[in-house]
Amino acid sequence: MVDSAHPAEPADGPNRLVGAAIKRIRTERGLTLRDLAERCGLSPGFLSLVERGINSISLTSLFALAGALEVDAVELLGAAGRRSRREYWIARHDDPDATRVVMGEREHRVLTADLPDQRIEAMITAVHPTAEPSPVTRHDGEEFCHVLRGELTFLLPDETAVLGAGDSIHFKSRIPHAIHNRGTAIAEVLWTVDRPLLRRPDGTTR
């Protein structure tokens, strides 16, 4: 299964760190690549490239891997940063320390901070065009997506919803869903989730 048509990052970047974490946990669980592939629905060949840091992986596939390895998705991203005890945070558009994560065809810039007992996370996400949609996924929680620029298609059980600039979708994440940028331009969206995906609940970032 091809996870993304977006070019992979160099093997010495974030992809390598994510791949190393996946391999370490898989080994600790006593699983072969084929075992893990059967559990998460990705091919052994693709997983091998991910573990070596050659291929990037989407958030949807990250959730599938986390479920197969019986860990929280954040454990696969690793920790970087420091605990914060502040009760508020102001995000500036040019903040050089903003958390940025590239996962497959998506580039996330986290807008929310690491507040104590944080319950939401908001991101500006750039979704690159791909030949195929993202893998279908489902998980706990709910999501809100507002398209700022471009067009993004949501594949849902009963509908294929095409969202343009100014359109929004709010849904329970347990509904099987996939996304697809079928155009030629990058789609930019505001994505909000009801649990930290790219930050740890204890306040550290990845």
mmCIF file of C-alpha atoms in Angstrom:
data_model
loop_
_atom_site.group_PDB
_atom_site.id
_atom_site.type_symbol
_atom_site.label_atom_id
_atom_site.label_comp_id
_atom_site.label_asym_id
_atom_site.label_seq_id
_atom_site.Cartn_x
_atom_site.Cartn_y
_atom_site.Cartn_z
ATOM 1 C CA MET A 1 0.000 0.000 0.000
ATOM 2 C CA VAL A 2 1.363 3.424 -0.889
ATOM 3 C CA ASP A 3 0.917 5.745 2.077
ATOM 4 C CA SER A 4 1.658 9.018 0.332
ATOM 5 C CA ALA A 5 2.772 10.460 -2.962
ATOM 6 C CA HIS A 6 4.464 13.350 -1.177
ATOM 7 C CA PRO A 7 8.261 13.076 -1.394
ATOM 8 C CA ALA A 8 9.979 11.546 1.595
ATOM 9 C CA GLU A 9 12.278 13.641 3.767
ATOM 10 C CA PRO A 10 15.981 12.902 4.097
ATOM 11 C CA ALA A 11 16.752 9.924 6.289
ATOM 12 C CA ASP A 12 18.528 12.141 8.842
ATOM 13 C CA GLY A 13 15.411 14.199 9.643
ATOM 14 C CA PRO A 14 12.172 13.612 11.600
ATOM 15 C CA ASN A 15 11.338 10.569 9.471
ATOM 16 C CA ARG A 16 14.367 8.761 10.848
ATOM 17 C CA LEU A 17 13.367 9.480 14.448
ATOM 18 C CA VAL A 18 9.795 8.278 13.873
ATOM 19 C CA GLY A 19 11.038 5.190 12.057
ATOM 20 C CA ALA A 20 13.462 4.359 14.840
ATOM 21 C CA ALA A 21 10.686 4.643 17.440
ATOM 22 C CA ILE A 22 8.425 2.321 15.437
ATOM 23 C CA LYS A 23 11.197 -0.248 15.027
ATOM 24 C CA ARG A 24 12.137 -0.094 18.710
ATOM 25 C CA ILE A 25 8.576 -0.636 19.927
ATOM 26 C CA ARG A 26 7.914 -3.333 17.325
ATOM 27 C CA THR A 27 11.030 -5.184 18.453
ATOM 28 C CA GLU A 28 10.054 -4.816 22.111
ATOM 29 C CA ARG A 29 6.682 -6.369 21.234
ATOM 30 C CA GLY A 30 8.417 -9.293 19.525
ATOM 31 C CA LEU A 31 6.720 -8.526 16.199
ATOM 32 C CA THR A 32 8.134 -9.030 12.726
ATOM 33 C CA LEU A 33 7.474 -6.528 9.957
ATOM 34 C CA ARG A 34 4.948 -8.941 8.496
ATOM 35 C CA ASP A 35 3.195 -9.283 11.877
ATOM 36 C CA LEU A 36 2.905 -5.517 12.181
ATOM 37 C CA ALA A 37 1.772 -5.154 8.580
ATOM 38 C CA GLU A 38 -1.072 -7.609 9.151
ATOM 39 C CA ARG A 39 -2.170 -5.702 12.239
ATOM 40 C CA CYS A 40 -2.168 -2.209 10.743
ATOM 41 C CA GLY A 41 -3.023 -2.813 7.085
ATOM 42 C CA LEU A 42 0.201 -1.402 5.622
ATOM 43 C CA SER A 43 2.601 -3.435 3.508
ATOM 44 C CA PRO A 44 5.810 -4.916 5.005
ATOM 45 C CA GLY A 45 7.844 -3.196 2.293
ATOM 46 C CA PHE A 46 6.392 0.211 3.100
ATOM 47 C CA LEU A 47 6.901 -0.328 6.846
ATOM 48 C CA SER A 48 10.531 -1.276 6.221
ATOM 49 C CA LEU A 49 11.085 2.038 4.412
ATOM 50 C CA VAL A 50 9.332 3.908 7.235
ATOM 51 C CA GLU A 51 11.525 2.283 9.883
ATOM 52 C CA ARG A 52 14.632 3.227 7.913
ATOM 53 C CA GLY A 53 13.487 6.843 7.686
ATOM 54 C CA ILE A 54 13.161 6.749 3.892
ATOM 55 C CA ASN A 55 9.374 7.084 3.671
ATOM 56 C CA SER A 56 7.218 9.522 5.598
ATOM 57 C CA ILE A 57 3.904 8.460 7.104
ATOM 58 C CA SER A 58 0.539 10.171 7.392
ATOM 59 C CA LEU A 59 -1.236 10.801 10.686
ATOM 60 C CA THR A 60 -3.946 8.338 9.726
ATOM 61 C CA SER A 61 -1.380 5.587 9.237
ATOM 62 C CA LEU A 62 0.336 6.693 12.430
ATOM 63 C CA PHE A 63 -2.911 5.992 14.313
ATOM 64 C CA ALA A 64 -3.121 2.557 12.668
ATOM 65 C CA LEU A 65 0.446 1.762 13.700
ATOM 66 C CA ALA A 66 -0.115 3.023 17.227
ATOM 67 C CA GLY A 67 -3.168 0.780 17.572
ATOM 68 C CA ALA A 68 -1.264 -2.208 16.233
ATOM 69 C CA LEU A 69 1.615 -1.576 18.651
ATOM 70 C CA GLU A 70 -0.777 -0.812 21.536
ATOM 71 C CA VAL A 71 0.738 2.594 22.312
ATOM 72 C CA ASP A 72 -0.506 6.164 22.094
ATOM 73 C CA ALA A 73 0.260 7.772 18.746
ATOM 74 C CA VAL A 74 2.423 10.398 20.434
ATOM 75 C CA GLU A 75 4.833 7.695 21.600
ATOM 76 C CA LEU A 76 5.842 7.165 17.978
ATOM 77 C CA LEU A 77 6.724 10.825 17.476
ATOM 78 C CA GLY A 78 9.098 11.165 20.428
ATOM 79 C CA ALA A 79 9.401 14.073 22.848
ATOM 80 C CA ALA A 80 11.127 17.429 22.334
ATOM 81 C CA GLY A 81 10.681 20.558 24.343
ATOM 82 C CA ARG A 82 9.958 21.382 27.956
ATOM 83 C CA ARG A 83 7.010 21.163 30.306
ATOM 84 C CA SER A 84 4.981 24.362 30.600
ATOM 85 C CA ARG A 85 2.944 25.508 33.589
ATOM 86 C CA ARG A 86 1.482 28.596 31.943
ATOM 87 C CA GLU A 87 -2.302 29.008 31.836
ATOM 88 C CA TYR A 88 -2.338 30.834 28.507
ATOM 89 C CA TRP A 89 -0.266 31.162 25.371
ATOM 90 C CA ILE A 90 -0.131 33.673 22.511
ATOM 91 C CA ALA A 91 0.921 32.316 19.128
ATOM 92 C CA ARG A 92 2.624 34.670 16.663
ATOM 93 C CA HIS A 93 2.525 33.967 12.945
ATOM 94 C CA ASP A 94 6.324 34.166 12.672
ATOM 95 C CA ASP A 95 7.200 32.186 15.808
ATOM 96 C CA PRO A 96 10.413 30.268 14.941
ATOM 97 C CA ASP A 97 9.797 27.823 17.803
ATOM 98 C CA ALA A 98 6.326 26.739 16.656
ATOM 99 C CA THR A 99 5.962 22.969 16.457
ATOM 100 C CA ARG A 100 6.045 21.804 12.842
ATOM 101 C CA VAL A 101 5.576 18.177 11.823
ATOM 102 C CA VAL A 102 5.583 16.678 8.322
ATOM 103 C CA MET A 103 3.597 13.451 8.086
ATOM 104 C CA GLY A 104 3.140 12.064 4.595
ATOM 105 C CA GLU A 105 1.316 14.528 2.373
ATOM 106 C CA ARG A 106 0.488 16.800 5.320
ATOM 107 C CA GLU A 107 2.550 19.550 6.941
ATOM 108 C CA HIS A 108 1.248 20.584 10.370
ATOM 109 C CA ARG A 109 1.984 23.815 12.228
ATOM 110 C CA VAL A 110 0.627 23.574 15.770
ATOM 111 C CA LEU A 111 -1.160 26.722 16.957
ATOM 112 C CA THR A 112 -2.146 25.662 20.461
ATOM 113 C CA ALA A 113 0.274 25.525 23.375
ATOM 114 C CA ASP A 114 1.129 22.946 26.030
ATOM 115 C CA LEU A 115 -1.225 24.123 28.769
ATOM 116 C CA PRO A 116 -1.815 22.002 31.891
ATOM 117 C CA ASP A 117 -4.586 19.425 31.329
ATOM 118 C CA GLN A 118 -4.847 20.451 27.678
ATOM 119 C CA ARG A 119 -7.899 19.047 25.897
ATOM 120 C CA ILE A 120 -7.743 20.510 22.388
ATOM 121 C CA GLU A 121 -5.180 20.996 19.668
ATOM 122 C CA ALA A 122 -5.441 23.297 16.650
ATOM 123 C CA MET A 123 -3.179 23.155 13.613
ATOM 124 C CA ILE A 124 -2.732 24.871 10.292
ATOM 125 C CA THR A 125 -2.289 21.947 7.942
ATOM 126 C CA ALA A 126 -1.043 22.076 4.359
ATOM 127 C CA VAL A 127 -2.302 19.051 2.394
ATOM 128 C CA HIS A 128 -0.342 18.341 -0.765
ATOM 129 C CA PRO A 129 -2.035 16.843 -3.852
ATOM 130 C CA THR A 130 -1.717 13.057 -4.151
ATOM 131 C CA ALA A 131 -2.744 10.478 -6.734
ATOM 132 C CA GLU A 132 -4.636 8.433 -4.139
ATOM 133 C CA PRO A 133 -6.590 9.348 -1.000
ATOM 134 C CA SER A 134 -5.175 8.779 2.457
ATOM 135 C CA PRO A 135 -5.886 5.367 4.022
ATOM 136 C CA VAL A 136 -9.303 5.089 5.652
ATOM 137 C CA THR A 137 -9.031 5.524 9.407
ATOM 138 C CA ARG A 138 -11.212 5.693 12.509
ATOM 139 C CA HIS A 139 -10.321 6.458 16.110
ATOM 140 C CA ASP A 140 -11.674 8.026 19.276
ATOM 141 C CA GLY A 141 -12.528 11.712 19.537
ATOM 142 C CA GLU A 142 -13.884 14.331 17.166
ATOM 143 C CA GLU A 143 -12.439 16.737 14.627
ATOM 144 C CA PHE A 144 -13.234 20.084 13.030
ATOM 145 C CA CYS A 145 -11.713 21.119 9.718
ATOM 146 C CA HIS A 146 -12.126 24.540 8.069
ATOM 147 C CA VAL A 147 -10.676 25.026 4.586
ATOM 148 C CA LEU A 148 -8.716 28.271 4.277
ATOM 149 C CA ARG A 149 -7.369 27.833 0.767
ATOM 150 C CA GLY A 150 -7.739 25.282 -2.004
ATOM 151 C CA GLU A 151 -10.024 22.252 -2.017
ATOM 152 C CA LEU A 152 -10.123 19.085 0.072
ATOM 153 C CA THR A 153 -12.293 15.996 -0.345
ATOM 154 C CA PHE A 154 -13.525 13.948 2.626
ATOM 155 C CA LEU A 155 -14.481 10.344 1.892
ATOM 156 C CA LEU A 156 -17.192 9.314 4.368
ATOM 157 C CA PRO A 157 -19.353 6.160 4.588
ATOM 158 C CA ASP A 158 -22.427 7.782 3.028
ATOM 159 C CA GLU A 159 -20.975 10.740 1.178
ATOM 160 C CA THR A 160 -17.978 12.159 -0.641
ATOM 161 C CA ALA A 161 -17.829 15.769 0.535
ATOM 162 C CA VAL A 162 -15.818 18.289 -1.482
ATOM 163 C CA LEU A 163 -14.870 21.319 0.643
ATOM 164 C CA GLY A 164 -13.663 24.604 -0.819
ATOM 165 C CA ALA A 165 -12.341 27.733 0.827
ATOM 166 C CA GLY A 166 -14.730 28.806 3.604
ATOM 167 C CA ASP A 167 -16.308 25.343 3.986
ATOM 168 C CA SER A 168 -16.064 23.295 7.192
ATOM 169 C CA ILE A 169 -16.694 19.787 8.460
ATOM 170 C CA HIS A 170 -17.182 18.622 12.062
ATOM 171 C CA PHE A 171 -17.352 14.882 12.702
ATOM 172 C CA LYS A 172 -16.848 12.095 15.192
ATOM 173 C CA SER A 173 -13.508 10.456 14.465
ATOM 174 C CA ARG A 174 -14.966 6.976 14.983
ATOM 175 C CA ILE A 175 -16.659 7.368 11.579
ATOM 176 C CA PRO A 176 -14.453 5.764 8.902
ATOM 177 C CA HIS A 177 -12.929 8.659 6.968
ATOM 178 C CA ALA A 178 -10.193 9.533 4.513
ATOM 179 C CA ILE A 179 -9.095 12.739 2.844
ATOM 180 C CA HIS A 180 -7.848 13.504 -0.650
ATOM 181 C CA ASN A 181 -6.467 16.600 -2.281
ATOM 182 C CA ARG A 182 -7.415 15.799 -5.870
ATOM 183 C CA GLY A 183 -6.316 19.150 -7.264
ATOM 184 C CA THR A 184 -2.971 20.551 -8.346
ATOM 185 C CA ALA A 185 -2.505 23.134 -5.583
ATOM 186 C CA ILE A 186 -1.775 22.717 -1.873
ATOM 187 C CA ALA A 187 -4.881 22.932 0.325
ATOM 188 C CA GLU A 188 -4.490 24.852 3.578
ATOM 189 C CA VAL A 189 -6.873 24.068 6.435
ATOM 190 C CA LEU A 190 -7.445 24.862 10.088
ATOM 191 C CA TRP A 191 -7.701 21.507 11.860
ATOM 192 C CA THR A 192 -8.911 21.189 15.442
ATOM 193 C CA VAL A 193 -9.051 17.970 17.452
ATOM 194 C CA ASP A 194 -10.355 17.265 20.939
ATOM 195 C CA ARG A 195 -7.150 15.681 22.183
ATOM 196 C CA PRO A 196 -3.480 16.531 21.667
ATOM 197 C CA LEU A 197 -2.110 14.595 18.692
ATOM 198 C CA LEU A 198 1.252 16.254 18.196
ATOM 199 C CA ARG A 199 1.768 17.310 21.829
ATOM 200 C CA ARG A 200 1.875 15.133 24.893
ATOM 201 C CA PRO A 201 -0.804 15.521 27.585
ATOM 202 C CA ASP A 202 1.958 16.205 30.137
ATOM 203 C CA GLY A 203 2.958 19.348 28.269
ATOM 204 C CA THR A 204 5.962 18.207 26.249
ATOM 205 C CA THR A 205 6.005 18.550 22.478
ATOM 206 C CA ARG A 206 7.198 16.318 19.752
#
